[in-house]
PDB file of C-alpha atoms in Angstrom:
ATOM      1  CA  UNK C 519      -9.980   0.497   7.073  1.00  0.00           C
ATOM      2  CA  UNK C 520     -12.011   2.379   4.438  1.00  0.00           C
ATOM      3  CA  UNK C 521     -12.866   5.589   5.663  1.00  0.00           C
ATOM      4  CA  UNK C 522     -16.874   5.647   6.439  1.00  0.00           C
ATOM      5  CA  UNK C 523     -16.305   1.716   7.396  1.00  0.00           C
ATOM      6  CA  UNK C 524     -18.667   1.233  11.002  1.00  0.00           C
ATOM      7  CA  UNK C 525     -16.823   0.236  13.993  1.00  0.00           C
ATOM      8  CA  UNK C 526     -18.701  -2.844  14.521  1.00  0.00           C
ATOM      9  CA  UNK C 527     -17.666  -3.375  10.634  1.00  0.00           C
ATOM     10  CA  UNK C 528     -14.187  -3.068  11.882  1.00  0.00           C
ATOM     11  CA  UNK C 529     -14.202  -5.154  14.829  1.00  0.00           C
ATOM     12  CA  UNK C 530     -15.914  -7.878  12.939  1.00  0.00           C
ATOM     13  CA  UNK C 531     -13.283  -7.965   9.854  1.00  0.00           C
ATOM     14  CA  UNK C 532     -10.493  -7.757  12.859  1.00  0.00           C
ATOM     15  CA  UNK C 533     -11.722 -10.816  14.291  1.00  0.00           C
ATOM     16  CA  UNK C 534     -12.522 -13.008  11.419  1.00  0.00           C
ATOM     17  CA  UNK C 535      -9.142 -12.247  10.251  1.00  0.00           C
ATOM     18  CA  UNK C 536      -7.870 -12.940  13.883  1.00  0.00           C
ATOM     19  CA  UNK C 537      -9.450 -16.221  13.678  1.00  0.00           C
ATOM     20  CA  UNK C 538      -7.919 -16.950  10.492  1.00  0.00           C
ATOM     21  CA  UNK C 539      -4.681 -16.486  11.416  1.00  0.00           C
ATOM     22  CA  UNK C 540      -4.569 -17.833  14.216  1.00  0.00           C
ATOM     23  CA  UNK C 541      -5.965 -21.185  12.903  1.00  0.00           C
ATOM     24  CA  UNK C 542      -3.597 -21.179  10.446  1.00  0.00           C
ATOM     25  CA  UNK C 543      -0.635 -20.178  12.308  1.00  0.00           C
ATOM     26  CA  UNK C 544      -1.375 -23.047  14.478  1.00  0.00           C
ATOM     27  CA  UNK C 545      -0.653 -25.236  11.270  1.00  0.00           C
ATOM     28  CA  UNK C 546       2.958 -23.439  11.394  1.00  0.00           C
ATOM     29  CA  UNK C 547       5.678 -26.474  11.690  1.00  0.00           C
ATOM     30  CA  UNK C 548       8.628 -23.869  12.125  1.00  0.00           C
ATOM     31  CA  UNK C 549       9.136 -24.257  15.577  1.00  0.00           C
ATOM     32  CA  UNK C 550       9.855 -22.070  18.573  1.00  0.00           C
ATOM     33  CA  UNK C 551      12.867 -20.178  18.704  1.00  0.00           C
ATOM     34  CA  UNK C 552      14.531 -20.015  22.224  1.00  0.00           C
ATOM     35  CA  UNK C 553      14.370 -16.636  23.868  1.00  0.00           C
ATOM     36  CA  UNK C 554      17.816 -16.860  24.754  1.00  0.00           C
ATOM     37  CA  UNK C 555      18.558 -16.552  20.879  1.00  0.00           C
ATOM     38  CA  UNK C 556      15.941 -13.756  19.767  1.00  0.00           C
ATOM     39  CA  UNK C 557      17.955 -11.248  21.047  1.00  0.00           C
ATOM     40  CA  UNK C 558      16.304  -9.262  17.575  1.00  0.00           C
ATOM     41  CA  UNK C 559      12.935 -10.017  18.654  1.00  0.00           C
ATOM     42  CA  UNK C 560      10.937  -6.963  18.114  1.00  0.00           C
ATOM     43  CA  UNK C 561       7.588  -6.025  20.215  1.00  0.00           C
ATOM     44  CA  UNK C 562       4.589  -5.746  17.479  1.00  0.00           C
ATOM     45  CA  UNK C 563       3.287  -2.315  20.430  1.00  0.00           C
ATOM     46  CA  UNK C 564       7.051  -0.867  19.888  1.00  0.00           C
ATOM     47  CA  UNK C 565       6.411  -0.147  15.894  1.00  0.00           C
ATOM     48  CA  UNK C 566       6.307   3.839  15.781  1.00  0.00           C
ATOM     49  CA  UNK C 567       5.676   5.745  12.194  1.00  0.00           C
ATOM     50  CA  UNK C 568       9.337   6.407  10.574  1.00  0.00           C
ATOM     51  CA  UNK C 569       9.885  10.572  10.578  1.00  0.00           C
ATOM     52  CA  UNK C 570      10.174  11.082   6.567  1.00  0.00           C
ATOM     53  CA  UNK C 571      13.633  12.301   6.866  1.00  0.00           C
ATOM     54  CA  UNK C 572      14.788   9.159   7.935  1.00  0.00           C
ATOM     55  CA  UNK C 573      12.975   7.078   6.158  1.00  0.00           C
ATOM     56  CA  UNK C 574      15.265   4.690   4.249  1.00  0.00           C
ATOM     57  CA  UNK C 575      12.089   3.879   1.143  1.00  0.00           C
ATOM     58  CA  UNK C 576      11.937   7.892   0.887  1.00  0.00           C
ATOM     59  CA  UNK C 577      12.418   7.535  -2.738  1.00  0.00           C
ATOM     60  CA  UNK C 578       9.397   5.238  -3.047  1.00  0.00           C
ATOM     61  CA  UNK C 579       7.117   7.472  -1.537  1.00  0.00           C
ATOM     62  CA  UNK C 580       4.341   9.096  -3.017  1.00  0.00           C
ATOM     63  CA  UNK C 581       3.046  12.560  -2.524  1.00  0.00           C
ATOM     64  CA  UNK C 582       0.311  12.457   0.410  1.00  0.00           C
ATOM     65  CA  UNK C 583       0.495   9.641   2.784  1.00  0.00           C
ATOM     66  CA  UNK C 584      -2.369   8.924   4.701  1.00  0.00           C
ATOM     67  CA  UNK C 585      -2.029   6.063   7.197  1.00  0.00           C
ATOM     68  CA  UNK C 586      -3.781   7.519  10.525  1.00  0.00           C
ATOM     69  CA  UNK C 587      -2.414   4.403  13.813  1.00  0.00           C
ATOM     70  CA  UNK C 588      -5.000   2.424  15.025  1.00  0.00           C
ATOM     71  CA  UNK C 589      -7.515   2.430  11.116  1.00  0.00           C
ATOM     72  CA  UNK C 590      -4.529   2.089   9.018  1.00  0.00           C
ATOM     73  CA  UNK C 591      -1.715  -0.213  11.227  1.00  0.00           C
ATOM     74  CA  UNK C 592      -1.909  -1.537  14.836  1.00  0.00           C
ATOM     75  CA  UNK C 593      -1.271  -4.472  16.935  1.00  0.00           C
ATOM     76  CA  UNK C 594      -4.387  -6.942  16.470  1.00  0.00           C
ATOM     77  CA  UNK C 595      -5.281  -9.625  19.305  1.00  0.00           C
ATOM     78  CA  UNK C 596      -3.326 -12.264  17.793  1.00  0.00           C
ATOM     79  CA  UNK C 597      -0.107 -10.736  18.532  1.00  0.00           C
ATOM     80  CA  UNK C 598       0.857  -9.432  14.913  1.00  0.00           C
ATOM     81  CA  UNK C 599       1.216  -5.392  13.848  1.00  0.00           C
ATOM     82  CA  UNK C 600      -1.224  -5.615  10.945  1.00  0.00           C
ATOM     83  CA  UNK C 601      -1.526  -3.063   7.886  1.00  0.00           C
ATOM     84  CA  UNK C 602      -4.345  -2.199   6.034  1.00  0.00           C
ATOM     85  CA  UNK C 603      -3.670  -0.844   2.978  1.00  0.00           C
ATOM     86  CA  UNK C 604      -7.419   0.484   2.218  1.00  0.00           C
ATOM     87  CA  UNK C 605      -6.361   3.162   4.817  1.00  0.00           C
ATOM     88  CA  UNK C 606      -2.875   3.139   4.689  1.00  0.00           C
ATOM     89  CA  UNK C 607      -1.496   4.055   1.054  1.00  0.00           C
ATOM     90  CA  UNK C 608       2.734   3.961   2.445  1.00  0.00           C
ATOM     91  CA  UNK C 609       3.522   2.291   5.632  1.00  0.00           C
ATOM     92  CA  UNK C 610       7.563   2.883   6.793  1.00  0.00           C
ATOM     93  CA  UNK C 611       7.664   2.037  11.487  1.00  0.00           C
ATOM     94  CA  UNK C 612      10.503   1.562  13.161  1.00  0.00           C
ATOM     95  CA  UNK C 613      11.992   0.380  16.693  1.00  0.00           C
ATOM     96  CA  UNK C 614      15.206   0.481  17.925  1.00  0.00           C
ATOM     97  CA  UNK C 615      17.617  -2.920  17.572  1.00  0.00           C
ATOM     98  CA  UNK C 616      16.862  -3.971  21.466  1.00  0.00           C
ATOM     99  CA  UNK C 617      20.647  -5.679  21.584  1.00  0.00           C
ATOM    100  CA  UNK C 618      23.578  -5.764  19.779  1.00  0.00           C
ATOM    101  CA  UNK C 619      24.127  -8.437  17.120  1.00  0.00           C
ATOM    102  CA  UNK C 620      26.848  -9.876  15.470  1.00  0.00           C
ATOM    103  CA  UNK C 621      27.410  -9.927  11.334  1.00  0.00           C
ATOM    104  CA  UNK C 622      26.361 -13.175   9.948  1.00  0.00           C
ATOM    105  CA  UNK C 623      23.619 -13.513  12.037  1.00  0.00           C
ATOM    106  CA  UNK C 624      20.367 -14.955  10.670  1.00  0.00           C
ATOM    107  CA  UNK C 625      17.102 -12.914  10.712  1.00  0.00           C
ATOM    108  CA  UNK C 626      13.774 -14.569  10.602  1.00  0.00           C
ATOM    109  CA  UNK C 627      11.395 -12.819   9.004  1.00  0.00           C
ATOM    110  CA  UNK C 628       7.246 -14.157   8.895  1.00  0.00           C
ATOM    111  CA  UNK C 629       4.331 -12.430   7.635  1.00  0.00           C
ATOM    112  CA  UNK C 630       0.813 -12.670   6.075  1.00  0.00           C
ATOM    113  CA  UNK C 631      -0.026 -11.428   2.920  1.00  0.00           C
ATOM    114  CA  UNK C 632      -4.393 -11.516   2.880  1.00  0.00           C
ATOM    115  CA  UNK C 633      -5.981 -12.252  -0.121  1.00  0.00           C
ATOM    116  CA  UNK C 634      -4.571  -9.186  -2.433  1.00  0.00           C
ATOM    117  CA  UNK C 635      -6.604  -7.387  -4.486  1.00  0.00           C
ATOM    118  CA  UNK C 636      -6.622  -4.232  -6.331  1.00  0.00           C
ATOM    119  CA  UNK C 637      -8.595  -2.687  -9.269  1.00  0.00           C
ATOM    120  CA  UNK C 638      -5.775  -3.011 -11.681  1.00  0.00           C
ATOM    121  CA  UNK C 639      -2.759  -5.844 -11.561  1.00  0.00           C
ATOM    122  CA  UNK C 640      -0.006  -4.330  -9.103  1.00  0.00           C
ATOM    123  CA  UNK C 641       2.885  -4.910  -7.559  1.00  0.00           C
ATOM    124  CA  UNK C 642       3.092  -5.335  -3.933  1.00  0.00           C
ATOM    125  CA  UNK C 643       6.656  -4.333  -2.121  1.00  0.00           C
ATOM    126  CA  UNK C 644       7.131  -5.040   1.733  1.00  0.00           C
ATOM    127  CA  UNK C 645      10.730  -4.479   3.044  1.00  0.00           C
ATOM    128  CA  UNK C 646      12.702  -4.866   6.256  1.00  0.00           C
ATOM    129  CA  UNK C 647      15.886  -1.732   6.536  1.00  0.00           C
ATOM    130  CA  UNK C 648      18.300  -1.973   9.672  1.00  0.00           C
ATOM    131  CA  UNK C 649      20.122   0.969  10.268  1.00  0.00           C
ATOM    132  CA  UNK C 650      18.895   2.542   7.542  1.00  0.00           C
ATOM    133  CA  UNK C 651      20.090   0.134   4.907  1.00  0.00           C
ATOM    134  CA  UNK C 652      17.423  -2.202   2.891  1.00  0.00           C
ATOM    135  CA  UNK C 653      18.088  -5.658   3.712  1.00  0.00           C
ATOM    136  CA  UNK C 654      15.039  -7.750   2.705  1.00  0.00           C
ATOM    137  CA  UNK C 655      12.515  -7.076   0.462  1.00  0.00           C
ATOM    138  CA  UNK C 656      10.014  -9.110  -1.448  1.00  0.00           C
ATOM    139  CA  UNK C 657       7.646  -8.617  -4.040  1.00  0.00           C
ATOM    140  CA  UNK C 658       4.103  -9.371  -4.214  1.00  0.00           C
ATOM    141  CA  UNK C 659       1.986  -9.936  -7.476  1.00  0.00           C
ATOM    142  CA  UNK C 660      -1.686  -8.258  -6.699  1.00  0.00           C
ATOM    143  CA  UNK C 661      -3.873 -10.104  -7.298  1.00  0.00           C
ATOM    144  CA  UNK C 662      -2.638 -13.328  -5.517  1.00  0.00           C
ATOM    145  CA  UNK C 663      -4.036 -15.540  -2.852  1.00  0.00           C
ATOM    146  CA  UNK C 664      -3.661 -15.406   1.136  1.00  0.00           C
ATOM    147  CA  UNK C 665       0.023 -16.201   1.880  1.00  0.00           C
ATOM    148  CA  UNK C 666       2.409 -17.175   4.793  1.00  0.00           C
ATOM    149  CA  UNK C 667       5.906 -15.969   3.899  1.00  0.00           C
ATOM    150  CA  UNK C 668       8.633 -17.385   5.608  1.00  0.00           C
ATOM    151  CA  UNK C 669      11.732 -16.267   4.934  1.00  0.00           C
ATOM    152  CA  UNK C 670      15.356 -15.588   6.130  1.00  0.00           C
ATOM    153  CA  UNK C 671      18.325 -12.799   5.799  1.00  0.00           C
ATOM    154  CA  UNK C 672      21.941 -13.111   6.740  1.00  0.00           C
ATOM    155  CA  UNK C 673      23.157  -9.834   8.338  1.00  0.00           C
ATOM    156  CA  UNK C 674      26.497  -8.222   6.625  1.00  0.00           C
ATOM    157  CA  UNK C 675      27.272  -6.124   9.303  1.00  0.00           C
ATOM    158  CA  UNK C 676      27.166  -6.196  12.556  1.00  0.00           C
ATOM    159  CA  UNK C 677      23.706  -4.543  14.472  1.00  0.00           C
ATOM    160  CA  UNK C 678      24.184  -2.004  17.346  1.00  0.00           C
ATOM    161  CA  UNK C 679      21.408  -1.743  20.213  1.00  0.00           C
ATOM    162  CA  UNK C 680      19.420   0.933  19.647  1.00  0.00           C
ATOM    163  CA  UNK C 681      19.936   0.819  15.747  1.00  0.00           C
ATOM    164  CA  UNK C 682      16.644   1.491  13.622  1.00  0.00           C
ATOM    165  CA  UNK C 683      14.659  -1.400  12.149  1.00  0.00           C
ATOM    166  CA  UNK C 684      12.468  -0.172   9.025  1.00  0.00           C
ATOM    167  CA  UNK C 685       9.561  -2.656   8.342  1.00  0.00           C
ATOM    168  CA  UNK C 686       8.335  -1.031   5.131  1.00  0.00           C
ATOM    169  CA  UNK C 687       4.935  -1.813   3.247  1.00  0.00           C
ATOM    170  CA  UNK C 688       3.848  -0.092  -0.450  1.00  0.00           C
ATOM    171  CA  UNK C 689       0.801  -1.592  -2.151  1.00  0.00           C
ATOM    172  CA  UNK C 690      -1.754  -0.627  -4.509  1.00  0.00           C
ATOM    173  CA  UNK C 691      -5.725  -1.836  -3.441  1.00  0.00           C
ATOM    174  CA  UNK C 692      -7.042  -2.075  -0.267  1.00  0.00           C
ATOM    175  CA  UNK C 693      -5.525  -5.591   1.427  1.00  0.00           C
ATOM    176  CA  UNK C 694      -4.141  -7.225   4.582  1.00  0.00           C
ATOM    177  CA  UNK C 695      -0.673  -7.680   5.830  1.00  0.00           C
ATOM    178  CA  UNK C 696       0.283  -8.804   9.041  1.00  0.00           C
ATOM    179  CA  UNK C 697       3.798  -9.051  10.339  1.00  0.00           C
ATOM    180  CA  UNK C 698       4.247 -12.076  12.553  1.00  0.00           C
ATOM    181  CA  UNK C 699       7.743 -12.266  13.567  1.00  0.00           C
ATOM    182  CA  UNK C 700      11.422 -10.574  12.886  1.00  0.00           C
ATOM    183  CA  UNK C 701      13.262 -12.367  15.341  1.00  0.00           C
ATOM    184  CA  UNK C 702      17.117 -14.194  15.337  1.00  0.00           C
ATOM    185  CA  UNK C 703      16.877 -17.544  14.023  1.00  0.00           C
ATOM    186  CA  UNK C 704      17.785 -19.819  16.649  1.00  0.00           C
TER     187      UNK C 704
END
C-alpha cells in the first residue's frame, strides 16, 4: 500500500479484493488436485524475501528496492500471498522445494493479475525460478483488465527437497497480484 494510506483504508481495499477473489475463484472449473499429487504445493506463510545474492532476476533489479512484508506482500484471508506493487517496486520470495520431484513433472501455476494500471503503458513481468533457474515467466501489458492466469510448466530436471522456488514480480504502477497456487498437476 501507498505509504500515508490509513489502516482502515487498508483493511477495507484487503477485503473488497478478498471478496472479489474469492467470488470469482469460486467460478474456477479447474478442479481439485489430490494432495497425494501436490507434493510441490507451496504454503502462501512459507514465502520469505530472496537475499540479493541469490536472487536468480538480480539482473532485473533496480537500484533501491522498497517492499517492507506485511504493506508491500503478505498472505491475505483468502489463502493467496498477494503483492502490491504501490509499495513494493521488485518482489523476488522463496521457499524451499518441500519434496523431491521427478523431471517431466507438470507444475501448475495460478494467479491474479488486478486491474493494472500505471501512469505510462508498461510492461508487467512475474516469474517462477526453481533452483535458481527461470522456468516460467509471463508478461503483462499495463494497462489491462483483472485477470486469472492459469497456466502450466513441464520441469527439465529433476527438483531436490529443499531446492529454492523464486516467485518473482517486476511492475511499473501501483496494482494487485495475488498468487493462488504453484502446486503438481495432478
Amino acid at each position: 500500500m501507498p505509504k500515508g494510506t490509513n489502516t482502515r483504508g487498508r483493511a477495507l481495499r484487503s477485503a473488497a479484493t478478498s471478496a472479489l477473489l474469492l467470488a470469482l475463484a469460486a467460478c474456477d472449473d479447474a478442479g481439485s488436485i489430490d494432495d497425494a499429487a501436490a507434493t510441490l504445493a507451496l504454503a502462501p506463510e512459507g514465502w520469505a524475501p530472496v537475499d540479493e545474492g541469490d536472487d536468480p532476476y538480480a539482473e532485473r533489479r533496480p537500484e533501491r528496492v522498497e517492499c517492507p512484508a506485511g504493506e508491500g506482500f503478505g498472505v491475505e484471508g483468502y489463502g493467496a500471498l498477494e503483492v502490491h506493487t504501490g509499495a513494493c517496486n521488485w518482489l523476488s520470495v522463496v521457499q524451499p522445494a518441500p519434496a523431491d520431484v521427478p523431471a517431466g513433472a507438470t507444475v501448475r501455476v495460478r494467479l491474479w493479475a488486478i486491474d493494472l494500471t500505471a501512469p505510462e503503458p508498461a510492461v508487467a513481468t512475474i516469474g517462477v525460478a526453481i533452483d535458481g533457474e527461470p522456468s516460467w515467466s509471463r508478461e503483462l501489458p499495463i494497462p489491462s483488465s483483472t485477470q486469472l492466469i492459469r497456466d502450466t510448466f513441464t520441469l527439465d530436471r529433476p527438483v531436490a527437497a529443499g531446492a529454492p522456488i523464486v516467485f518473482h514480480v517486476d511492475n511499473h504502477g501501483s496494482n494487485t497480484y495475488a498468487l493462488l497456487e504453484l502446486s503438481l498437476e495432478g
